[in-house]
Amino acid sequence: MPDTAPSNGRLFVANRGEIALRTIRAAQALGMEVVLGVSAADRDGLGARTANRCVVLGPAQARDSYLNAGLIVHAAVSTGCTALHPGYGFLSERAELAELCAQEGITFVGPTPESIRQVGDKISARAMARAANVPMTSGTDAVEDVAHALKLAEEIGYPVITKASAGGGGRGMVVARNAEELAGAFDQAVMTAREAFGDGTLFIERYVEVARHIEVQVIGDGKGGVVHFGERDCSIQRRYQKMIEEAPAAILSPAVRKRLHEAAVRLLASINYRNAGTVEFLYDTTTEEFFFMEVNARIQVEHPVSEAITGADLVQAQLKLATGAVKGFAQKDVHTAGHAIEARIIAEDPDRDFIPCPGRITRWSPPSGEGIRVDTAVETGTLIPPYYDSMIAKLIVHGNTRVEAIDRLAAALDDFVVEGIATNIPLLKLIVAHEDFRSNTINTRWLETVLLPAFRVQQGR
């Protein structure tokens, strides 16, 4: 990858926590000044102290700060910023933010508003994938009502899964193994989707019973040039939320891996995709088939494992591409080596059904050493507020082999000390020690159907 710094400019970071600090440091290493927009709850945090300047957007509640696009762009303009990085979550996949940036002459470090809309609507994304000849499960367009759903499900064949057209994260998802289950859950799924996304439109797909979640990291130049940075296996999930991610996906054969990469590149090249994105697939371990799920039009939480095996700095790559410091990247320059695993450190108590645990961290002592990286904005004394996502850090390890990476992760978790609040570290240790994880015989339902029941027994519940 060419080592070229972006043109002189000032970056506005519209996010918080570890991704804000990660982006600040990446930009400063390229010689950019950084302004961080924060809520009142984050005004004294590590990110605010690391940025060249910090502005308070509003009160702690996200709707009045991190989710107010007009306020964010106004702050970027008034502080003389020439570019804006949205991070992940919050407004990162809202076309409105990219449009406001364009209106004010600010470079949005991400896809065009048109691409965000194309891939953000799941039904539109399925049509896009179909046109690009990317494999998909049997599925439908928008479902009108429960009677229509039952008719379509009968044609597809049970089991089926409902999905929200306007968003992901498990909201609006219901697995139905027969007509009774679908009829009983459909209206609630519509309501859940409407509450989460303001749009209750659902579609239906055939449900793959034993599957892995595999995704491909890509960067597009906006002119049809798309490069992949390998794939990730994100099958350790609880309620559709990822907990552990790996790169590469060791379950894949070289032939399947090649076809997967080609499909992801072909899909995003077909819409002249710009900047970083991820194409997600379900992988059927029985048939070795993969099926398109969705596109995430942003940098992902789990991007560090791709960085660990390629040596690329994906956030810097985003900044270089957005600011015109580079025109694109070449596939021949991307190479992978070794195996990387990321474990999300979450301020939730697995002993109490994962209840969020905000509070003051009285001791923070993360692991360090060869092949260990910790992305966080937390330190001893940090107050974890109750207003945002519970993830407080990402522990990333890299080894020459998957076995070495697992051993390194197990040791790093043993060395990770967090006091003052409960975290999921005890559960992560159990996962990493489990024979199914070590032998790589897990699937997307393994955590909830195998590991958590055993964990509850261990806890005496």
PDB file of C-alpha atoms in Angstrom, residues 123-281:
ATOM      1  CA  ILE A 123     -34.515  -5.658  -0.156  1.00  0.00           C
ATOM      2  CA  SER A 124     -32.666  -3.286  -2.477  1.00  0.00           C
ATOM      3  CA  ALA A 125     -29.385  -4.953  -1.519  1.00  0.00           C
ATOM      4  CA  ARG A 126     -30.802  -8.386  -2.397  1.00  0.00           C
ATOM      5  CA  ALA A 127     -31.807  -7.091  -5.826  1.00  0.00           C
ATOM      6  CA  MET A 128     -28.314  -5.661  -6.251  1.00  0.00           C
ATOM      7  CA  ALA A 129     -26.737  -8.982  -5.295  1.00  0.00           C
ATOM      8  CA  ARG A 130     -29.040 -10.876  -7.638  1.00  0.00           C
ATOM      9  CA  ALA A 131     -28.015  -8.596 -10.510  1.00  0.00           C
ATOM     10  CA  ALA A 132     -24.342  -9.180  -9.693  1.00  0.00           C
ATOM     11  CA  ASN A 133     -24.857 -12.951  -9.713  1.00  0.00           C
ATOM     12  CA  VAL A 134     -23.954 -13.319  -6.029  1.00  0.00           C
ATOM     13  CA  PRO A 135     -25.390 -16.471  -4.396  1.00  0.00           C
ATOM     14  CA  MET A 136     -28.398 -15.944  -2.126  1.00  0.00           C
ATOM     15  CA  THR A 137     -30.844 -18.092  -0.215  1.00  0.00           C
ATOM     16  CA  SER A 138     -34.410 -18.308  -1.481  1.00  0.00           C
ATOM     17  CA  GLY A 139     -36.178 -15.144  -0.391  1.00  0.00           C
ATOM     18  CA  THR A 140     -38.874 -12.598  -1.038  1.00  0.00           C
ATOM     19  CA  ASP A 141     -39.429  -8.916  -1.618  1.00  0.00           C
ATOM     20  CA  ALA A 142     -41.484  -6.907   0.893  1.00  0.00           C
ATOM     21  CA  VAL A 143     -44.125  -8.906   2.728  1.00  0.00           C
ATOM     22  CA  GLU A 144     -47.552  -7.244   2.915  1.00  0.00           C
ATOM     23  CA  ASP A 145     -49.076  -8.941   5.955  1.00  0.00           C
ATOM     24  CA  VAL A 146     -49.210 -12.229   7.856  1.00  0.00           C
ATOM     25  CA  ALA A 147     -51.359 -13.953   5.195  1.00  0.00           C
ATOM     26  CA  HIS A 148     -48.872 -12.930   2.516  1.00  0.00           C
ATOM     27  CA  ALA A 149     -46.018 -14.124   4.742  1.00  0.00           C
ATOM     28  CA  LEU A 150     -47.603 -17.551   5.175  1.00  0.00           C
ATOM     29  CA  LYS A 151     -48.116 -17.903   1.420  1.00  0.00           C
ATOM     30  CA  LEU A 152     -44.519 -16.943   0.636  1.00  0.00           C
ATOM     31  CA  ALA A 153     -43.083 -19.158   3.388  1.00  0.00           C
ATOM     32  CA  GLU A 154     -44.974 -22.120   1.995  1.00  0.00           C
ATOM     33  CA  GLU A 155     -43.371 -21.507  -1.391  1.00  0.00           C
ATOM     34  CA  ILE A 156     -39.858 -21.171   0.105  1.00  0.00           C
ATOM     35  CA  GLY A 157     -40.207 -24.060   2.535  1.00  0.00           C
ATOM     36  CA  TYR A 158     -39.679 -24.065   6.304  1.00  0.00           C
ATOM     37  CA  PRO A 159     -37.723 -23.126   8.304  1.00  0.00           C
ATOM     38  CA  VAL A 160     -37.746 -19.444   7.340  1.00  0.00           C
ATOM     39  CA  ILE A 161     -36.465 -16.257   8.933  1.00  0.00           C
ATOM     40  CA  THR A 162     -38.043 -12.811   8.840  1.00  0.00           C
ATOM     41  CA  LYS A 163     -35.738  -9.810   8.453  1.00  0.00           C
ATOM     42  CA  ALA A 164     -36.260  -6.058   8.612  1.00  0.00           C
ATOM     43  CA  SER A 165     -35.654  -4.293   5.317  1.00  0.00           C
ATOM     44  CA  ALA A 166     -34.430  -1.116   6.995  1.00  0.00           C
ATOM     45  CA  GLY A 167     -31.769  -2.518   9.347  1.00  0.00           C
ATOM     46  CA  GLY A 168     -30.038  -5.420  11.047  1.00  0.00           C
ATOM     47  CA  GLY A 169     -28.732  -6.338  14.479  1.00  0.00           C
ATOM     48  CA  GLY A 170     -31.352  -9.021  14.934  1.00  0.00           C
ATOM     49  CA  ARG A 171     -34.263  -6.596  15.210  1.00  0.00           C
ATOM     50  CA  GLY A 172     -37.284  -7.944  13.337  1.00  0.00           C
ATOM     51  CA  MET A 173     -35.666 -11.369  12.991  1.00  0.00           C
ATOM     52  CA  VAL A 174     -37.815 -14.376  13.827  1.00  0.00           C
ATOM     53  CA  VAL A 175     -37.032 -17.987  12.955  1.00  0.00           C
ATOM     54  CA  ALA A 176     -40.192 -19.962  12.170  1.00  0.00           C
ATOM     55  CA  ARG A 177     -40.187 -23.725  11.628  1.00  0.00           C
ATOM     56  CA  ASN A 178     -43.848 -23.982  10.682  1.00  0.00           C
ATOM     57  CA  ALA A 179     -46.868 -21.843   9.786  1.00  0.00           C
ATOM     58  CA  GLU A 180     -48.072 -21.605  13.380  1.00  0.00           C
ATOM     59  CA  GLU A 181     -44.770 -20.143  14.566  1.00  0.00           C
ATOM     60  CA  LEU A 182     -44.688 -17.642  11.704  1.00  0.00           C
ATOM     61  CA  ALA A 183     -48.292 -16.531  12.236  1.00  0.00           C
ATOM     62  CA  GLY A 184     -47.704 -16.126  15.958  1.00  0.00           C
ATOM     63  CA  ALA A 185     -44.552 -14.034  15.637  1.00  0.00           C
ATOM     64  CA  PHE A 186     -45.055 -11.975  12.488  1.00  0.00           C
ATOM     65  CA  ASP A 187     -46.866  -8.935  13.905  1.00  0.00           C
ATOM     66  CA  GLN A 188     -44.375  -8.647  16.780  1.00  0.00           C
ATOM     67  CA  ALA A 189     -41.509  -8.754  14.275  1.00  0.00           C
ATOM     68  CA  VAL A 190     -43.120  -5.910  12.300  1.00  0.00           C
ATOM     69  CA  MET A 191     -43.528  -3.892  15.484  1.00  0.00           C
ATOM     70  CA  THR A 192     -39.930  -4.503  16.558  1.00  0.00           C
ATOM     71  CA  ALA A 193     -38.615  -3.405  13.155  1.00  0.00           C
ATOM     72  CA  ARG A 194     -40.804  -0.303  13.187  1.00  0.00           C
ATOM     73  CA  GLU A 195     -39.642   0.698  16.665  1.00  0.00           C
ATOM     74  CA  ALA A 196     -35.973   0.158  15.795  1.00  0.00           C
ATOM     75  CA  PHE A 197     -35.836   1.654  12.306  1.00  0.00           C
ATOM     76  CA  GLY A 198     -39.065   3.620  11.841  1.00  0.00           C
ATOM     77  CA  ASP A 199     -40.026   1.140   9.114  1.00  0.00           C
ATOM     78  CA  GLY A 200     -41.763  -2.175   9.774  1.00  0.00           C
ATOM     79  CA  THR A 201     -41.216  -3.626   6.301  1.00  0.00           C
ATOM     80  CA  LEU A 202     -40.119  -7.278   6.469  1.00  0.00           C
ATOM     81  CA  PHE A 203     -38.936  -9.832   3.955  1.00  0.00           C
ATOM     82  CA  ILE A 204     -38.478 -13.585   4.335  1.00  0.00           C
ATOM     83  CA  GLU A 205     -35.560 -15.907   3.589  1.00  0.00           C
ATOM     84  CA  ARG A 206     -34.973 -19.628   3.879  1.00  0.00           C
ATOM     85  CA  TYR A 207     -33.280 -20.251   7.225  1.00  0.00           C
ATOM     86  CA  VAL A 208     -29.934 -22.031   7.129  1.00  0.00           C
ATOM     87  CA  GLU A 209     -29.897 -24.238  10.249  1.00  0.00           C
ATOM     88  CA  VAL A 210     -26.158 -24.841  10.679  1.00  0.00           C
ATOM     89  CA  ALA A 211     -24.241 -21.857   9.409  1.00  0.00           C
ATOM     90  CA  ARG A 212     -21.155 -19.760   9.931  1.00  0.00           C
ATOM     91  CA  HIS A 213     -21.112 -15.975   9.613  1.00  0.00           C
ATOM     92  CA  ILE A 214     -18.338 -15.098   7.158  1.00  0.00           C
ATOM     93  CA  GLU A 215     -17.673 -11.571   5.898  1.00  0.00           C
ATOM     94  CA  VAL A 216     -15.254  -9.980   3.450  1.00  0.00           C
ATOM     95  CA  GLN A 217     -13.493  -6.667   4.091  1.00  0.00           C
ATOM     96  CA  VAL A 218     -13.274  -4.469   1.004  1.00  0.00           C
ATOM     97  CA  ILE A 219     -12.311  -0.958  -0.018  1.00  0.00           C
ATOM     98  CA  GLY A 220     -13.624   0.610  -3.229  1.00  0.00           C
ATOM     99  CA  ASP A 221     -12.279   3.597  -5.133  1.00  0.00           C
ATOM    100  CA  GLY A 222     -15.716   4.837  -6.238  1.00  0.00           C
ATOM    101  CA  LYS A 223     -14.964   4.064  -9.883  1.00  0.00           C
ATOM    102  CA  GLY A 224     -15.488   0.317  -9.952  1.00  0.00           C
ATOM    103  CA  GLY A 225     -12.115  -0.618  -8.494  1.00  0.00           C
ATOM    104  CA  VAL A 226     -12.586  -2.806  -5.391  1.00  0.00           C
ATOM    105  CA  VAL A 227      -9.896  -4.587  -3.367  1.00  0.00           C
ATOM    106  CA  HIS A 228     -10.522  -7.165  -0.638  1.00  0.00           C
ATOM    107  CA  PHE A 229      -8.522  -7.582   2.563  1.00  0.00           C
ATOM    108  CA  GLY A 230      -9.481 -11.186   3.241  1.00  0.00           C
ATOM    109  CA  GLU A 231     -12.402 -12.592   5.177  1.00  0.00           C
ATOM    110  CA  ARG A 232     -13.438 -12.874   8.819  1.00  0.00           C
ATOM    111  CA  ASP A 233     -15.337 -15.560  10.711  1.00  0.00           C
ATOM    112  CA  CYS A 234     -17.808 -13.928  13.125  1.00  0.00           C
ATOM    113  CA  SER A 235     -19.806 -16.991  14.163  1.00  0.00           C
ATOM    114  CA  ILE A 236     -19.532 -16.554  17.944  1.00  0.00           C
ATOM    115  CA  GLN A 237     -22.694 -14.511  18.498  1.00  0.00           C
ATOM    116  CA  ARG A 238     -25.311 -13.911  21.143  1.00  0.00           C
ATOM    117  CA  ARG A 239     -28.676 -12.693  19.907  1.00  0.00           C
ATOM    118  CA  TYR A 240     -27.070 -11.833  16.542  1.00  0.00           C
ATOM    119  CA  GLN A 241     -24.434  -9.669  18.267  1.00  0.00           C
ATOM    120  CA  LYS A 242     -20.844 -10.709  17.561  1.00  0.00           C
ATOM    121  CA  MET A 243     -18.605 -11.521  20.509  1.00  0.00           C
ATOM    122  CA  ILE A 244     -15.471 -13.079  18.953  1.00  0.00           C
ATOM    123  CA  GLU A 245     -14.137 -12.622  15.403  1.00  0.00           C
ATOM    124  CA  GLU A 246     -11.296 -14.327  13.560  1.00  0.00           C
ATOM    125  CA  ALA A 247      -9.299 -13.818  10.386  1.00  0.00           C
ATOM    126  CA  PRO A 248      -8.952 -15.733   8.202  1.00  0.00           C
ATOM    127  CA  ALA A 249     -11.985 -18.044   8.323  1.00  0.00           C
ATOM    128  CA  ALA A 250     -10.122 -21.305   8.848  1.00  0.00           C
ATOM    129  CA  ILE A 251     -13.211 -23.349   7.995  1.00  0.00           C
ATOM    130  CA  LEU A 252     -13.030 -22.384   4.303  1.00  0.00           C
ATOM    131  CA  SER A 253     -11.240 -24.342   1.608  1.00  0.00           C
ATOM    132  CA  PRO A 254      -9.002 -22.302  -0.710  1.00  0.00           C
ATOM    133  CA  ALA A 255     -11.477 -22.744  -3.563  1.00  0.00           C
ATOM    134  CA  VAL A 256     -14.465 -21.498  -1.525  1.00  0.00           C
ATOM    135  CA  ARG A 257     -12.398 -18.615  -0.140  1.00  0.00           C
ATOM    136  CA  LYS A 258     -11.500 -17.506  -3.668  1.00  0.00           C
ATOM    137  CA  ARG A 259     -15.134 -17.605  -4.812  1.00  0.00           C
ATOM    138  CA  LEU A 260     -16.224 -15.698  -1.705  1.00  0.00           C
ATOM    139  CA  HIS A 261     -13.718 -12.905  -2.309  1.00  0.00           C
ATOM    140  CA  GLU A 262     -14.685 -12.698  -5.979  1.00  0.00           C
ATOM    141  CA  ALA A 263     -18.388 -12.438  -5.092  1.00  0.00           C
ATOM    142  CA  ALA A 264     -17.822  -9.609  -2.591  1.00  0.00           C
ATOM    143  CA  VAL A 265     -15.637  -7.651  -4.996  1.00  0.00           C
ATOM    144  CA  ARG A 266     -18.044  -8.203  -7.893  1.00  0.00           C
ATOM    145  CA  LEU A 267     -20.998  -7.009  -5.816  1.00  0.00           C
ATOM    146  CA  LEU A 268     -19.504  -3.700  -4.702  1.00  0.00           C
ATOM    147  CA  ALA A 269     -17.759  -3.046  -8.004  1.00  0.00           C
ATOM    148  CA  SER A 270     -21.191  -3.228  -9.640  1.00  0.00           C
ATOM    149  CA  ILE A 271     -22.270  -0.032  -7.814  1.00  0.00           C
ATOM    150  CA  ASN A 272     -18.910   1.787  -7.954  1.00  0.00           C
ATOM    151  CA  TYR A 273     -18.682   1.518  -4.181  1.00  0.00           C
ATOM    152  CA  ARG A 274     -16.452   4.051  -2.424  1.00  0.00           C
ATOM    153  CA  ASN A 275     -14.333   3.609   0.741  1.00  0.00           C
ATOM    154  CA  ALA A 276     -14.509   0.778   3.314  1.00  0.00           C
ATOM    155  CA  GLY A 277     -17.326  -1.747   3.494  1.00  0.00           C
ATOM    156  CA  THR A 278     -18.048  -5.314   4.473  1.00  0.00           C
ATOM    157  CA  VAL A 279     -20.043  -7.920   2.584  1.00  0.00           C
ATOM    158  CA  GLU A 280     -21.591 -10.489   4.919  1.00  0.00           C
ATOM    159  CA  PHE A 281     -22.452 -14.081   4.008  1.00  0.00           C
TER     160      PHE A 281
END
